[in-house]
Amino acid sequence: MAIPKNFDYQYIESKWLTAWNPDMYRFRGDGIKERFIIDTPPPYPTGNFHLGNALNWCYIDFIARYKRMKGFDVKFPQGWDCHGLPTEVKVETTFNITKNQIPRTEFRGLCESLTRENIALMKGTMQRLAFSIDWSQEFVTMEKAYYVKTQKSFVQMYHNDLIYRSEHPVNWCPRCETAIAFAEVNYDSRSTILYYLIFEGSDLGSVEIATTRPELLGACVAVAVNPSDERYVNLIGRKVRTPLYNEEVDVIGDEAVDPTFGTGAVMICTFGDKQDVRWWKKHNLPLKKVIGKDGRVIDKRYYGVTIGEAKGRVIGDLLDDKLVQKQERIEQSVGFHDRCKTPIEILSESQWFVKINKDAILARAAEVEWIPSFAFHRLKNWTESVEWDWCISRQRVFATPIPVWYCDGCGQVMVAEERWLPLDPTEEAPRRPCECGSSSFTPEYDVLDTWMDSSISALNAAGWPDAKYKRQFPTQLRPQGHDIIRTWAFYSILRSDALAGSKPWERVIVNGMVLGEDNQKMSKSLGNIIAPESVIERYGTDAVRQWAAIGGSVGSDVPYNTKDLTASSRFLTKLWNVFRFATLHLTEGEQPVTYGLQNPSEIWLIYNLIDLVESVTASMDRFAFDEALKEIRSFVWNTLADHYVEAVKGRLYERDVYCVAALHLALDTIVKLLAPFCPFFSEELFSHINPGAESVHLHPWPALSLRPQDVAVPEPTATSGVVQQITVAASQAEAQEARRIGELVKEIIASVRRYKSEQRIALNARVEGVFVYVNCDMSYGAPDISNALNADIEYKRGRPDIQERVTEIRPNLGSLGPRFKSDAKRIGELIKSTPIKEIANQIGEGSVTIYGHVFAQTDFIVKKEPFAEGAAVDVIELSEGTVLVKRT
Ligand SMILES: [Zn+2]
Ligand SMILES: [Zn+2]
């Protein structure tokens, strides 16, 4: 077995990427093993799989690999959430066109080929990161095979009265010229000007209002005041006239008006903001549209100009007519389209909506386990804040078509039958005439919100809409980022409840964000983005994966830092070196051995290994990947490398079978525990430890037990799996005693080595005169200790008899100086020339007399040293025992 000197990750990665059979990760779905279905996020194909994605997918892959080793039938699918604006915008800018300048199919084709290129790029990065994805389960939302499901879900929800079409105010992006959902609006504050304008009254005088949006004067449908505001109470029910437009509007009272804002009187427009919509609905106000879908004004006065231009012109006209009383700079919260950062408008348009049943969503969400739990509260807060139904129609092209036509004869809606799907109504006519007899239809040109595609991913993973999906639903796990709780998590719960009457998953695990080295969220504008490829090149995939695991608990933000990456590579190098050293002595096909009292170091190692397996398993079950990896690393550095291998070096050279077998067991176990984190490294080591065996990723997760002679073999149960029994030729009490001796062996070696290094003695230098006082029989532990320490050790029972002896007495000039002034130096010499014994004998009595001079105790600096075994000694205390080393 020739093991290369250095751990060459580049060679090893490319070797296994070629050698691994992708079938290893295939989901069987035959019910033989317990299923574990992961509702993997389908990323948007930007072409760039960034470090934030890498963190999320590392978590998924740790879980998938761990669960497979634990005996589950794991489904780790991978999808691509293709549709949407960013790709359309990219195509528009690349080809310098707008979506309306070329035929829809041609535009869609350009979007599709760009998406395919981007998917290929991202897939390459994912493969290099060794994600154990079952690529036979890949889904691409822009392909018919997937969007037929989106369309079916639309039709089913339409027939169940959960989808409807209506004219209603919607959030509208004037740049993208499409309706958007609330979840796509980000609110941010910006500085703006508050204008004070007079609305003249026909009889009782005028009212001054304050507004930040004078360009909406033409859409003003009422003025509102607070009914408890005495300044205006007489005006309620009267009429006033808008400036410039000179149109009459009602003054109404509403408790939601803040009397302290501006003048305490506000104009209600259709629509300046969400509050306008609330008032408009509540008071049944008329609708006046001044902004068109393209963001240009449609009223007569300023027809055709943009909203921004209109604002300037309205203010200019108001100032010219001296209608502005006052201007005031204020901070205001404004909604922006999350994709393009354009300020949104609220327009009343005919759109398709999904009904939002908040109670049903909250009830389903409460059935799911949320890790960490703050994610549930975020979903709950969002759900409670939702005011309108979900607007699902978009006035775009690259998206799932809405399978609907409108009858030209009677105007009735014709929704496609499920068996006609998939289809694009702009390319296909209905397969039957309308109820009115007409066969002439106008297709629906609107398309679906992309969240309509991705919010059925859990159903899709379970096999929906095939009836057999029910056996696999809900899925076991949804991993996702906390930034899409209000979208992907929210919509998925809604859809699962609507289509399957169930929660979509048993558990959600939410990952944090990756921060740049400056601890800021990674973003292009801050220039702190790091591409995963560059990190892989430099440190190797297994180091990147360790960084993801160790950077923090699941849910916390993880900074990119080279310290963790360097520590990760150093760990692998260390383990490689331990392994290389050990394999020089490992023999192939060892016989099983039975450990006995003569093997305290081995029994100690095995007990520690059993503890390690238990705690790593518990950490993995809690998704505490950072803790699991720290435990493994600590075992390798401290227990295995620093102690065990050092202690047994001598026996290893002699190919002691107990030692070889224990080391084999330890390495085999560590490599399996490490397999979810470091798939390449683990595979490489495993192939050397177990030549000819199948991949480590197909092996069961380690389960060890040490069985003393007086412990009965437990009957294997269905769930216990295969437990590797290590037999001990001793009773349980004796095995525990051997472990205790093994612990002492470790402590003695560690403390004397530390002593040597403190004393600047070479670690391999021989030391004489070491006495160990312990209350047990060390005869079996002694050889390892002597070997590791190169020391001649005498073992004794009980406590050592240690006495303190004075070894040096010096004059204390600090005390003598002030008393004897210029004589102090002479007195000091006198003390130095006096035999130590003479002073030491008097010192306990309180005063010392030398040549007639009387000195106090404080006149001397006394140095004492422990004495035992007839010599000055250094004393090292152990947890249960003492080590003495004779001074030389
Ligand atoms: Zn936009
Ligand atoms: Zn009709």
XYZ file of N, CA and C in Angstrom, residues 290-502:
639
model
N -54.954 58.123 -12.862
C -54.126 59.107 -13.573
C -52.830 58.494 -14.092
N -52.491 57.273 -13.600
C -51.235 56.649 -14.066
C -51.567 55.402 -14.867
N -50.935 55.297 -16.045
C -51.138 54.129 -16.889
C -50.126 53.047 -16.585
N -50.275 51.886 -17.276
C -49.439 50.732 -16.987
C -47.955 50.980 -17.285
N -47.713 51.933 -18.218
C -46.318 52.193 -18.573
C -45.719 53.289 -17.705
N -46.455 53.684 -16.640
C -45.913 54.690 -15.736
C -46.058 56.099 -16.281
N -46.907 56.269 -17.312
C -47.141 57.612 -17.836
C -48.538 58.083 -17.453
N -48.665 59.416 -17.390
C -49.922 59.993 -16.921
C -50.994 59.847 -18.005
N -52.226 59.526 -17.589
C -53.306 59.343 -18.566
C -54.418 60.377 -18.393
N -54.253 61.346 -17.454
C -55.320 62.355 -17.407
C -55.017 63.461 -18.411
N -56.051 64.260 -18.708
C -55.946 65.195 -19.833
C -54.866 66.248 -19.624
N -54.771 66.727 -18.379
C -53.913 67.871 -18.085
C -52.435 67.628 -18.415
N -51.948 66.428 -18.050
C -50.500 66.158 -18.244
C -50.283 64.907 -19.095
N -51.188 64.602 -19.975
C -51.216 63.339 -20.699
C -49.862 62.966 -21.322
N -49.434 61.744 -21.088
C -48.273 61.203 -21.797
C -46.934 61.421 -21.122
N -46.869 62.267 -20.120
C -45.554 62.452 -19.488
C -45.358 61.386 -18.406
N -44.090 61.169 -18.013
C -43.830 60.160 -16.971
C -44.250 60.720 -15.614
N -44.331 59.824 -14.629
C -44.742 60.265 -13.297
C -43.765 61.309 -12.762
N -42.474 61.068 -13.022
C -41.455 61.986 -12.535
C -41.611 63.372 -13.166
N -41.829 63.396 -14.487
C -42.022 64.681 -15.176
C -43.291 65.367 -14.676
N -44.337 64.571 -14.494
C -45.613 65.128 -14.049
C -45.442 65.818 -12.705
N -44.665 65.197 -11.831
C -44.470 65.765 -10.505
C -43.869 67.173 -10.626
N -42.824 67.290 -11.473
C -42.177 68.581 -11.661
C -43.148 69.618 -12.219
N -43.946 69.176 -13.171
C -44.856 70.151 -13.804
C -45.988 70.572 -12.879
N -46.522 69.624 -12.110
C -47.600 69.967 -11.170
C -47.077 70.965 -10.138
N -45.884 70.692 -9.596
C -45.320 71.600 -8.587
C -45.089 72.986 -9.200
N -44.572 73.001 -10.447
C -44.345 74.284 -11.122
C -45.645 75.067 -11.279
N -46.699 74.373 -11.723
C -47.988 75.041 -11.914
C -48.558 75.534 -10.590
N -48.400 74.716 -9.530
C -48.918 75.121 -8.217
C -48.172 76.359 -7.724
N -46.834 76.361 -7.939
C -46.048 77.510 -7.484
C -46.409 78.762 -8.285
N -46.594 78.576 -9.605
C -46.970 79.717 -10.447
C -48.270 80.351 -9.966
N -49.193 79.504 -9.566
C -50.499 80.020 -9.121
C -50.498 80.329 -7.629
N -49.325 80.308 -7.023
C -49.193 80.610 -5.586
C -50.105 79.733 -4.726
N -50.154 78.448 -5.057
C -51.047 77.546 -4.320
C -50.303 76.724 -3.262
N -48.967 76.839 -3.222
C -48.201 76.084 -2.225
C -47.967 76.976 -1.013
N -48.467 76.540 0.144
C -48.339 77.339 1.362
C -46.968 77.168 2.003
N -46.450 75.959 1.906
C -45.238 75.638 2.658
C -44.625 74.379 2.068
N -43.296 74.250 2.167
C -42.620 73.002 1.764
C -41.752 72.556 2.913
N -41.659 71.227 3.100
C -40.961 70.719 4.287
C -40.294 69.406 3.891
N -38.991 69.253 4.229
C -38.304 67.992 3.880
C -38.620 66.932 4.937
N -39.020 65.744 4.516
C -39.301 64.662 5.484
C -38.745 63.333 4.951
N -38.639 62.356 5.873
C -38.257 60.988 5.507
C -39.544 60.197 5.310
N -39.575 59.378 4.258
C -40.810 58.660 3.987
C -40.495 57.238 3.540
N -41.356 56.297 3.944
C -41.152 54.906 3.536
C -41.786 54.695 2.165
N -40.997 54.146 1.246
C -41.462 53.964 -0.130
C -41.245 52.507 -0.535
N -42.184 51.958 -1.319
C -42.044 50.579 -1.789
C -41.274 50.524 -3.101
N -40.332 49.568 -3.179
C -39.552 49.379 -4.409
C -39.740 47.953 -4.915
N -39.698 47.779 -6.227
C -39.738 46.432 -6.804
C -38.418 45.739 -6.457
N -38.483 44.553 -5.839
C -37.249 43.928 -5.353
C -36.289 43.543 -6.482
N -36.814 43.323 -7.694
C -35.950 42.887 -8.794
C -35.232 44.041 -9.480
N -35.876 45.221 -9.555
C -35.280 46.296 -10.361
C -35.135 47.594 -9.585
N -35.589 47.605 -8.300
C -35.416 48.771 -7.401
C -36.193 50.007 -7.855
N -37.145 49.846 -8.778
C -37.972 50.978 -9.199
C -39.079 51.189 -8.162
N -39.387 52.477 -7.806
C -40.511 52.704 -6.884
C -41.804 52.172 -7.513
N -42.574 51.454 -6.739
C -43.792 50.868 -7.287
C -44.937 51.864 -7.238
N -45.946 51.623 -8.051
C -47.201 52.362 -7.991
C -48.288 51.363 -7.621
N -49.434 51.884 -7.176
C -50.564 50.993 -6.950
C -51.619 51.334 -7.991
N -51.898 50.382 -8.872
C -52.877 50.599 -9.943
C -54.025 49.621 -9.773
N -55.174 50.030 -10.231
C -56.299 49.108 -10.202
C -56.391 48.446 -11.565
N -56.183 47.127 -11.572
C -56.142 46.403 -12.843
C -56.859 45.073 -12.685
N -57.259 44.520 -13.811
C -57.840 43.186 -13.799
C -56.710 42.182 -13.722
N -56.692 41.385 -12.678
C -55.607 40.431 -12.486
C -56.166 39.126 -11.926
N -55.294 38.092 -11.967
C -55.635 36.818 -11.342
C -55.086 36.795 -9.919
N -55.893 36.263 -9.006
C -55.494 36.221 -7.607
C -55.674 34.819 -7.022
N -54.790 34.492 -6.068
C -54.969 33.292 -5.245
C -55.473 33.761 -3.887
N -56.532 33.113 -3.413
C -57.072 33.501 -2.105
C -56.082 33.146 -1.005
N -55.915 34.063 -0.075
C -55.022 33.792 1.063
C -55.880 33.551 2.296
N -55.794 32.318 2.816
C -56.507 31.981 4.046
C -55.472 31.967 5.169
N -55.379 33.083 5.868
C -54.313 33.235 6.870
C -54.378 32.165 7.951
N -55.599 31.872 8.415
C -55.725 30.896 9.515
C -55.218 29.525 9.087
N -55.577 29.142 7.841
C -55.154 27.823 7.358
C -53.632 27.771 7.250
N -53.035 28.862 6.762
C -51.573 28.888 6.598
C -50.894 28.816 7.956
N -51.400 29.591 8.901
C -50.778 29.587 10.231
C -50.931 28.232 10.908
N -52.089 27.591 10.708
C -52.293 26.277 11.325
C -51.326 25.254 10.737
N -51.159 25.281 9.412
C -50.212 24.342 8.769
C -48.779 24.654 9.207
N -48.445 25.926 9.260
C -47.067 26.310 9.628
C -46.741 25.821 11.038
N -47.766 25.834 11.900
C -47.534 25.413 13.287
C -47.304 23.907 13.384
N -47.710 23.172 12.353
C -47.485 21.713 12.368
C -46.055 21.364 11.970
N -45.343 22.353 11.439
C -43.985 22.107 10.926
C -42.971 22.468 12.014
N -41.861 21.708 12.075
C -40.781 22.082 12.992
C -39.851 23.063 12.287
N -39.618 24.214 12.887
C -38.798 25.253 12.263
C -37.452 25.334 12.977
N -36.375 25.193 12.208
C -35.029 25.278 12.789
C -34.261 26.392 12.098
N -33.805 27.435 12.784
C -34.111 27.774 14.165
C -35.531 28.328 14.282
N -36.029 28.422 15.529
C -37.450 28.694 15.705
C -37.834 30.119 15.304
N -36.862 31.050 15.223
C -37.233 32.414 14.825
C -37.864 32.440 13.429
N -37.530 31.427 12.612
C -38.064 31.388 11.248
C -39.591 31.294 11.275
N -40.121 30.546 12.244
C -41.584 30.428 12.344
C -42.192 31.791 12.664
N -41.552 32.532 13.572
C -42.111 33.829 13.953
C -42.080 34.802 12.786
N -41.044 34.658 11.960
C -40.993 35.517 10.783
C -42.156 35.217 9.835
N -42.424 33.920 9.647
C -43.527 33.542 8.773
C -44.847 34.033 9.353
N -44.986 33.894 10.675
C -46.222 34.271 11.348
C -46.449 35.783 11.198
N -45.426 36.582 11.465
C -45.559 38.036 11.349
C -45.942 38.440 9.933
N -45.296 37.792 8.967
C -45.595 38.119 7.579
C -47.048 37.778 7.264
N -47.466 36.566 7.640
C -48.831 36.121 7.338
C -49.846 37.096 7.934
N -49.587 37.504 9.166
C -50.529 38.413 9.812
C -50.560 39.787 9.147
N -49.476 40.169 8.477
C -49.426 41.498 7.870
C -50.026 41.539 6.463
N -50.309 40.362 5.883
C -50.803 40.336 4.504
C -52.224 40.914 4.442
N -52.449 41.869 3.527
C -53.769 42.513 3.461
C -54.578 42.124 2.236
N -53.890 41.780 1.146
C -54.607 41.462 -0.079
C -54.297 40.039 -0.468
N -55.121 39.491 -1.353
C -54.830 38.176 -1.909
C -53.570 38.242 -2.765
N -53.091 37.047 -3.111
C -51.818 36.943 -3.852
C -52.090 37.179 -5.342
N -51.538 38.262 -5.877
C -51.687 38.562 -7.303
C -50.708 37.673 -8.076
N -51.241 36.754 -8.896
C -50.366 35.770 -9.558
C -50.186 36.029 -11.052
N -50.876 37.029 -11.611
C -50.689 37.256 -13.050
C -49.611 38.300 -13.274
N -48.833 38.072 -14.317
C -47.745 38.983 -14.661
C -47.866 39.317 -16.135
N -47.547 40.572 -16.470
C -47.683 41.006 -17.855
C -46.330 40.855 -18.552
N -45.818 39.623 -18.485
C -44.501 39.352 -19.064
C -44.615 38.174 -20.036
N -43.462 37.601 -20.426
C -43.467 36.560 -21.453
C -42.871 35.255 -20.939
N -41.683 35.367 -20.304
C -40.933 34.163 -19.940
C -41.438 33.634 -18.601
N -42.532 32.882 -18.669
C -43.157 32.338 -17.469
C -44.161 31.289 -17.908
N -44.708 30.578 -16.951
C -45.715 29.567 -17.265
C -46.992 30.255 -17.757
N -47.479 29.880 -18.967
C -48.699 30.518 -19.484
C -49.918 30.180 -18.605
N -50.818 31.142 -18.497
C -52.075 30.886 -17.783
C -53.008 30.198 -18.785
N -53.448 28.983 -18.516
C -54.191 28.198 -19.519
C -55.656 28.631 -19.616
N -55.868 29.822 -20.132
C -57.199 30.426 -20.122
C -57.421 31.205 -21.414
N -58.716 31.183 -21.896
C -59.126 32.044 -23.015
C -60.399 32.789 -22.601
N -60.711 33.847 -23.368
C -61.956 34.580 -23.131
C -62.798 34.484 -24.397
N -64.064 34.124 -24.197
C -64.946 33.940 -25.349
C -65.253 35.287 -25.988
N -65.064 35.346 -27.301
C -65.342 36.606 -28.016
C -66.843 36.849 -28.138
N -67.635 35.750 -27.992
C -69.085 35.884 -28.118
C -69.725 36.450 -26.868
N -69.444 35.802 -25.713
C -70.148 36.189 -24.496
C -69.211 36.693 -23.406
N -67.898 36.625 -23.664
C -66.942 37.151 -22.681
C -66.587 36.201 -21.562
N -67.189 35.001 -21.579
C -66.956 34.075 -20.473
C -65.526 33.530 -20.485
N -65.043 33.200 -19.295
C -63.691 32.646 -19.162
C -63.731 31.160 -19.489
N -62.801 30.708 -20.332
C -62.668 29.274 -20.616
C -61.339 28.817 -20.023
N -61.420 27.999 -18.975
C -60.203 27.467 -18.355
C -59.932 26.106 -18.968
N -58.664 25.848 -19.347
C -58.329 24.583 -20.014
C -58.672 23.387 -19.121
N -59.033 22.269 -19.770
C -59.222 21.047 -19.004
C -57.847 20.464 -18.701
N -57.750 19.740 -17.569
C -56.433 19.229 -17.158
C -55.785 18.369 -18.242
N -56.634 17.585 -18.971
C -56.034 16.677 -19.951
C -55.499 17.397 -21.179
N -55.815 18.690 -21.332
C -55.265 19.446 -22.465
C -53.841 19.956 -22.185
N -53.483 19.898 -20.930
C -52.236 20.537 -20.518
C -51.028 19.666 -20.831
N -49.835 20.223 -21.042
C -49.513 21.654 -20.997
C -49.899 22.370 -22.291
N -50.138 23.646 -22.183
C -50.417 24.413 -23.401
C -50.146 25.883 -23.189
N -50.019 26.577 -24.319
C -49.878 28.029 -24.298
C -51.088 28.588 -25.043
N -52.008 29.270 -24.348
C -53.256 29.711 -25.001
C -53.005 30.675 -26.149
N -51.796 31.302 -26.164
C -51.528 32.222 -27.277
C -51.169 31.447 -28.537
N -50.949 30.130 -28.404
C -50.602 29.319 -29.568
C -51.643 28.253 -29.898
N -52.506 27.946 -28.896
C -53.489 26.885 -29.095
C -54.874 27.407 -28.749
N -55.870 26.929 -29.496
C -57.252 27.310 -29.183
C -57.858 26.249 -28.267
N -58.940 26.569 -27.573
C -59.622 25.551 -26.755
C -60.116 24.408 -27.641
N -60.228 23.204 -27.063
C -60.624 22.051 -27.881
C -62.140 21.854 -27.942
N -62.850 22.808 -27.390
C -64.308 22.770 -27.550
C -64.829 24.208 -27.598
N -66.037 24.391 -28.193
C -66.585 25.751 -28.249
C -67.088 26.206 -26.883
N -67.369 27.486 -26.792
C -67.919 28.050 -25.563
C -69.350 27.553 -25.377
N -69.866 27.660 -24.154
C -71.250 27.268 -23.876
C -72.235 28.055 -24.740
N -71.828 29.279 -25.137
C -72.709 30.095 -25.957
C -72.646 29.679 -27.428
N -71.785 28.722 -27.741
C -71.683 28.239 -29.109
C -70.552 28.855 -29.901
N -69.974 29.918 -29.381
C -68.911 30.600 -30.131
C -67.623 29.801 -30.079
N -66.889 29.819 -31.189
C -65.585 29.160 -31.206
C -64.484 30.181 -31.400
N -64.835 31.414 -31.202
C -63.839 32.474 -31.347
C -63.414 32.949 -29.956
N -62.097 32.848 -29.707
C -61.596 33.175 -28.364
C -60.421 34.139 -28.437
N -60.243 34.901 -27.374
C -59.028 35.693 -27.199
C -58.216 35.038 -26.090
N -56.939 34.748 -26.370
C -56.165 34.076 -25.326
C -55.786 35.020 -24.190
N -55.486 34.435 -23.052
C -54.906 35.190 -21.934
C -53.429 35.373 -22.254
N -53.002 36.630 -22.329
C -51.579 36.887 -22.600
C -50.751 36.960 -21.320
N -51.447 37.184 -20.202
C -50.714 37.242 -18.936
C -50.125 35.868 -18.613
N -49.056 35.893 -17.846
C -48.402 34.644 -17.432
C -48.375 34.599 -15.912
N -47.869 33.469 -15.372
C -47.930 33.282 -13.916
C -46.666 33.779 -13.207
N -46.888 34.269 -12.005
C -45.802 34.587 -11.082
C -44.909 33.343 -10.944
N -43.582 33.521 -10.957
C -42.696 32.346 -10.884
C -42.850 31.582 -9.571
N -43.335 32.271 -8.525
C -43.552 31.531 -7.266
C -44.655 30.492 -7.420
N -45.483 30.647 -8.465
C -46.490 29.613 -8.733
C -45.795 28.320 -9.166
N -44.652 28.427 -9.855
C -43.869 27.239 -10.242
C -43.213 26.616 -9.006
N -42.438 27.453 -8.290
C -41.582 26.882 -7.243
C -42.350 26.523 -5.979
N -43.564 27.059 -5.799
C -44.276 26.751 -4.559
C -44.925 25.369 -4.581
N -44.787 24.632 -5.703
C -45.255 23.237 -5.686
C -44.060 22.279 -5.701
N -42.864 22.779 -5.358
C -41.676 21.911 -5.416
C -41.783 20.725 -4.454
N -42.390 20.953 -3.283
C -42.512 19.841 -2.321
C -43.462 18.779 -2.870
N -44.569 19.245 -3.448
C -45.514 18.312 -4.061
C -44.842 17.548 -5.198
N -44.085 18.276 -5.991
C -43.368 17.663 -7.110
C -42.377 16.603 -6.607
N -41.660 16.933 -5.534
C -40.675 15.981 -4.997
C -41.348 14.694 -4.516
N -42.603 14.813 -4.087
C -43.313 13.632 -3.594
C -43.987 12.860 -4.728
N -43.955 13.411 -5.950
C -44.528 12.697 -7.088
C -45.880 13.230 -7.541
N -46.373 14.305 -6.911
C -47.630 14.913 -7.336
C -47.515 15.308 -8.812
N -48.560 15.222 -9.635
C -49.944 14.916 -9.286
C -50.323 13.435 -9.390
N -49.346 12.510 -9.586
C -49.698 11.085 -9.563
C -50.310 10.755 -8.208
N -51.353 9.956 -8.226
C -52.082 9.688 -6.979
C -51.161 9.101 -5.907
N -50.111 8.399 -6.356
C -49.265 7.733 -5.362
C -48.427 8.719 -4.525
N -48.475 10.016 -4.904
C -47.682 10.989 -4.140
C -48.070 10.986 -2.672
N -49.342 10.636 -2.395
C -49.842 10.714 -1.009
C -49.025 9.865 -0.048
N -48.482 8.752 -0.581
C -47.668 7.876 0.282
C -46.363 8.555 0.683
N -45.980 9.566 -0.068
C -44.679 10.206 0.170
C -44.818 11.647 0.635
N -45.996 11.997 1.095
C -46.254 13.380 1.467
C -46.787 13.435 2.875
N -46.402 14.390 3.717
C -45.450 15.467 3.462
C -44.013 14.963 3.317
N -43.179 15.812 2.713
C -41.766 15.481 2.596
C -41.109 15.682 3.968
N -39.854 15.229 4.070
C -39.218 15.272 5.376
C -38.549 16.614 5.682
N -38.021 17.259 4.636
C -37.211 18.434 4.961
C -37.275 19.500 3.878
N -37.401 20.747 4.322
C -37.270 21.899 3.428
C -36.074 22.736 3.914
N -34.985 22.751 3.170
C -33.890 23.662 3.504
C -34.033 24.938 2.697
N -33.838 26.092 3.313
C -33.934 27.338 2.545
C -33.318 28.507 3.289
N -33.154 29.620 2.589
C -32.595 30.827 3.191
C -33.667 31.609 3.933
N -33.247 32.424 4.908
C -34.253 33.165 5.672
C -34.813 34.344 4.881
N -34.149 34.672 3.755
C -34.635 35.792 2.961
C -35.866 35.444 2.131
N -36.205 34.151 2.029
C -37.382 33.798 1.227
C -38.440 33.073 2.066
N -38.503 33.435 3.360
C -39.551 32.864 4.211
C -40.918 33.389 3.774
N -40.976 34.719 3.480
C -42.290 35.300 3.156
C -42.743 34.954 1.738
N -41.834 34.408 0.960
C -42.227 34.016 -0.391
C -42.286 32.489 -0.497
N -41.123 31.868 -0.651
C -41.131 30.439 -0.963
C -41.794 29.604 0.144
N -41.423 29.862 1.401
C -42.018 29.077 2.495
C -43.518 29.358 2.587
N -43.880 30.641 2.565
C -45.281 31.042 2.697
C -46.150 30.450 1.579
N -45.716 30.647 0.326
C -46.513 30.157 -0.802
C -46.562 28.627 -0.824
N -45.471 27.977 -0.426
C -45.461 26.510 -0.441
C -46.478 25.950 0.548
N -46.566 26.588 1.715
C -47.539 26.115 2.717
C -48.954 26.333 2.185
N -49.169 27.520 1.602
C -50.486 27.832 1.041
C -50.889 26.778 -0.001
N -49.957 26.478 -0.913
C -50.282 25.583 -2.026
C -50.462 24.147 -1.569
N -49.628 23.744 -0.600
C -49.733 22.380 -0.108
C -51.067 22.184 0.602
N -51.472 23.200 1.358
C -52.758 23.133 2.040
C -53.895 23.099 1.017
N -53.775 23.924 -0.028
C -54.850 24.014 -1.018
C -54.938 22.761 -1.888
N -53.799 22.194 -2.267
C -53.805 21.091 -3.244
C -53.786 19.722 -2.594
N -53.190 19.621 -1.386
C -53.052 18.303 -0.771
C -53.702 18.235 0.610
N -54.138 19.368 1.127
C -54.733 19.371 2.458
C -53.761 18.905 3.520
N -52.495 19.313 3.361
C -51.470 18.815 4.279
C -50.373 19.866 4.397
